[in-house]
Amino acid sequence: MKTDLIAAIEAGGTKFNCAVGTGPDDIRSQIRIETTTPTETLHDVMEYLERSAREYGHLSAIGVGSFGPVDLHSSSDTYGYITTTPKEGWKYTDVIGAMRECFHVPIGFDTDVNAAALGEYTWGNGRGCDPLIYITVGTGIGGGVLLRGSPHHGALHPEIGHLMVPQVVSEAPNPDGVCPFHGNCLEGLISGPALEARWGAPAETFPPDHACWGEFASLMALALMNLTLTVSPQRIILGGGVMHQMQLFPMIQEELQRMLNGYLQHYEVVEGMQHYVVQPALGDNAGLLGALALGKEALKNH
Amino acid sequence: MKTDLIAAIEAGGTKFNCAVGTGPDDIRSQIRIETTTPTETLHDVMEYLERSAREYGHLSAIGVGSFGPVDLHSSSDTYGYITTTPKEGWKYTDVIGAMRECFHVPIGFDTDVNAAALGEYTWGNGRGCDPLIYITVGTGIGGGVLLRGSPHHGALHPEIGHLMVPQVVSEAPNPDGVCPFHGNCLEGLISGPALEARWGAPAETFPPDHACWGEFASLMALALMNLTLTVSPQRIILGGGVMHQMQLFPMIQEELQRMLNGYLQHYEVVEGMQHYVVQPALGDNAGLLGALALGKEALKNH
């Protein structure tokens, strides 16, 4: 099992990160394919997989973590598809069909953020945490939920980025959220592009003590409060480009504790707060390694 | 199994409802015990159980759905306790200890709302629904979550009543929420006592077209939107005294669909909305019958 070669594909709206290996310490090759049209992009992915199989040997399984929404119901006609995405040209795209036809190996397929959660659970900061939540804050906001180490789906799958939170008093020049669907949802208020639209400049240009970050911490803490009250996780991992701002972690932890206001008295949110909201150990590789973990799981459960 | 006699206890802050039977169609006896002090109340419960065993025969299992927070970790020293409740005198009360000592039968123990969810899953409007959410709106607000028919716990257990939702434009004379912990959380805004405090009279005295109910529907829809985006349930059941206002159901369904704004495209929230947010089939017996279902499950898994 440990030496089975797995192909990992992190299918994103901007790029498809692909790799072949057996784990974080043994990545044999890795490439980045631009996300253009489904035909072109998926063709390039298939070419990479075929080339990798020739160079490194038999691929035992494939793991795909994809942007969504995706169809995760294995009995559905559109299983393995990206479904109702607003992304131009990608509506109802069969992501894994060609792989299935060509390789005849187990394929693990899930959302990009469920994959990232699984990556952190397998090799990173989520080891042993049940439930575990992974949230990424970048171009958009997404979240994955693991229960007993398995991605949670439900009727569709979590879409945590669009949680509605109370708006906080804001000094932003444009306080209104920018989500085309929900206006003031989390993604509409504090994704990378939302911060730029609302505060008038790319967020990474703001100093660590800028008012933008205080507002961010309050809004994120409200979302984490709701997740805490619903999922009751053991840990929440916050990744993605915007979370490179390390000053945010203590700010969010403090705000969350203040907002919960002693109502919940279990260890994680009382003494354990600084281990409750943490950064990913796998950094920006959580998604790709998570896809690899999805492949490993698919092989194990085959 | 079908004829095994089960004792059911719905442990509430005002009353303990107790029954002995095999299912909804076969309740042999039922009593209501006032919630006074733990010693007195639990003594009366034990007396009822002993009397029932003499009258109706061997009790094969006991199910307890309790107000909380409760300790659900079977390996914990305080398993089966009500823990940090603000309810006078009930902090760290061992609810099932005496039953365990006296009866030596399997005991199912969970939150009152997880029990109610299980009752609806077993005999009511939640049959076959995975995930299933049950929310009660009365003196307080609570919610249970079933995954594959089993109550979800996590690090503690869901405490859905305290979700933070955006405040909506309100005509209430006192718009501010009254939760002593969180002010404007769901319970602070739309529990029975919160409605009375905010609108100046008991909510049941307001006509169906009163502004109070429009605001209620908006706030509840926001909470259900967040639950939909996190748990992705197949169905949400809304019970409790306040939900006797039947006009609320179409209002909440419409508001939820409007707020989701086409972002989620799975069946439950597109064509299936009137089967997505529904009333309990077991009415106000969901909690007690749920406790009975907890007992049955405990027996089965024994």
PDB file of C-alpha atoms in Angstrom, chain A residues 5-11 16-21 45 49 59-66 95-96 99 105-111 115 118 287-299:
ATOM      1  CA  LEU A   5       1.848   4.984  -6.943  1.00  0.00           C
ATOM      2  CA  ILE A   6      -1.054   7.429  -6.842  1.00  0.00           C
ATOM      3  CA  ALA A   7      -1.954  10.207  -9.267  1.00  0.00           C
ATOM      4  CA  ALA A   8      -3.302  13.342  -7.591  1.00  0.00           C
ATOM      5  CA  ILE A   9      -5.259  16.091  -9.307  1.00  0.00           C
ATOM      6  CA  GLU A  10      -6.276  19.317  -7.603  1.00  0.00           C
ATOM      7  CA  ALA A  11      -8.789  20.734 -10.074  1.00  0.00           C
ATOM      8  CA  PHE A  16      -5.075  22.030 -12.279  1.00  0.00           C
ATOM      9  CA  ASN A  17      -2.214  20.932 -10.018  1.00  0.00           C
ATOM     10  CA  CYS A  18      -1.245  17.366 -10.801  1.00  0.00           C
ATOM     11  CA  ALA A  19       1.288  15.069  -9.175  1.00  0.00           C
ATOM     12  CA  VAL A  20       2.330  11.446  -8.998  1.00  0.00           C
ATOM     13  CA  GLY A  21       3.762   9.921  -5.855  1.00  0.00           C
ATOM     14  CA  VAL A  45      -4.255  16.156 -17.608  1.00  0.00           C
ATOM     15  CA  LEU A  49      -1.165  10.833 -16.407  1.00  0.00           C
ATOM     16  CA  LEU A  59      -0.689   4.106 -11.317  1.00  0.00           C
ATOM     17  CA  SER A  60      -2.652   2.167  -8.660  1.00  0.00           C
ATOM     18  CA  ALA A  61      -5.278   4.819  -8.075  1.00  0.00           C
ATOM     19  CA  ILE A  62      -6.262   8.378  -8.905  1.00  0.00           C
ATOM     20  CA  GLY A  63      -7.497  11.053  -6.522  1.00  0.00           C
ATOM     21  CA  VAL A  64      -9.303  14.178  -7.712  1.00  0.00           C
ATOM     22  CA  GLY A  65     -10.232  17.149  -5.537  1.00  0.00           C
ATOM     23  CA  SER A  66     -12.290  19.515  -7.641  1.00  0.00           C
ATOM     24  CA  VAL A  95     -14.011  15.350 -14.783  1.00  0.00           C
ATOM     25  CA  ILE A  96     -13.228  11.674 -14.233  1.00  0.00           C
ATOM     26  CA  MET A  99      -9.616   8.669 -16.520  1.00  0.00           C
ATOM     27  CA  VAL A 105      -8.152   1.877 -11.383  1.00  0.00           C
ATOM     28  CA  PRO A 106      -9.989   3.126  -8.281  1.00  0.00           C
ATOM     29  CA  ILE A 107     -10.692   6.862  -8.476  1.00  0.00           C
ATOM     30  CA  GLY A 108     -11.388   8.990  -5.419  1.00  0.00           C
ATOM     31  CA  PHE A 109     -13.411  12.087  -6.235  1.00  0.00           C
ATOM     32  CA  ASP A 110     -14.469  14.872  -3.889  1.00  0.00           C
ATOM     33  CA  THR A 111     -14.535  18.630  -3.459  1.00  0.00           C
ATOM     34  CA  ALA A 115      -9.616  16.789  -0.232  1.00  0.00           C
ATOM     35  CA  LEU A 118      -8.305  14.817   4.193  1.00  0.00           C
ATOM     36  CA  GLY A 287      -5.279  20.423  -1.705  1.00  0.00           C
ATOM     37  CA  LEU A 288      -2.877  18.477  -3.916  1.00  0.00           C
ATOM     38  CA  LEU A 289      -1.769  16.124  -1.140  1.00  0.00           C
ATOM     39  CA  GLY A 290      -5.411  15.786  -0.187  1.00  0.00           C
ATOM     40  CA  ALA A 291      -6.162  14.580  -3.715  1.00  0.00           C
ATOM     41  CA  LEU A 292      -3.371  12.047  -3.246  1.00  0.00           C
ATOM     42  CA  ALA A 293      -4.994  10.969   0.031  1.00  0.00           C
ATOM     43  CA  LEU A 294      -8.329  10.609  -1.803  1.00  0.00           C
ATOM     44  CA  GLY A 295      -6.612   8.237  -4.251  1.00  0.00           C
ATOM     45  CA  LYS A 296      -5.112   6.218  -1.391  1.00  0.00           C
ATOM     46  CA  GLU A 297      -8.543   5.964   0.299  1.00  0.00           C
ATOM     47  CA  ALA A 298     -10.160   4.866  -2.956  1.00  0.00           C
ATOM     48  CA  LEU A 299      -7.546   2.131  -3.296  1.00  0.00           C
TER      49      LEU A 299
END
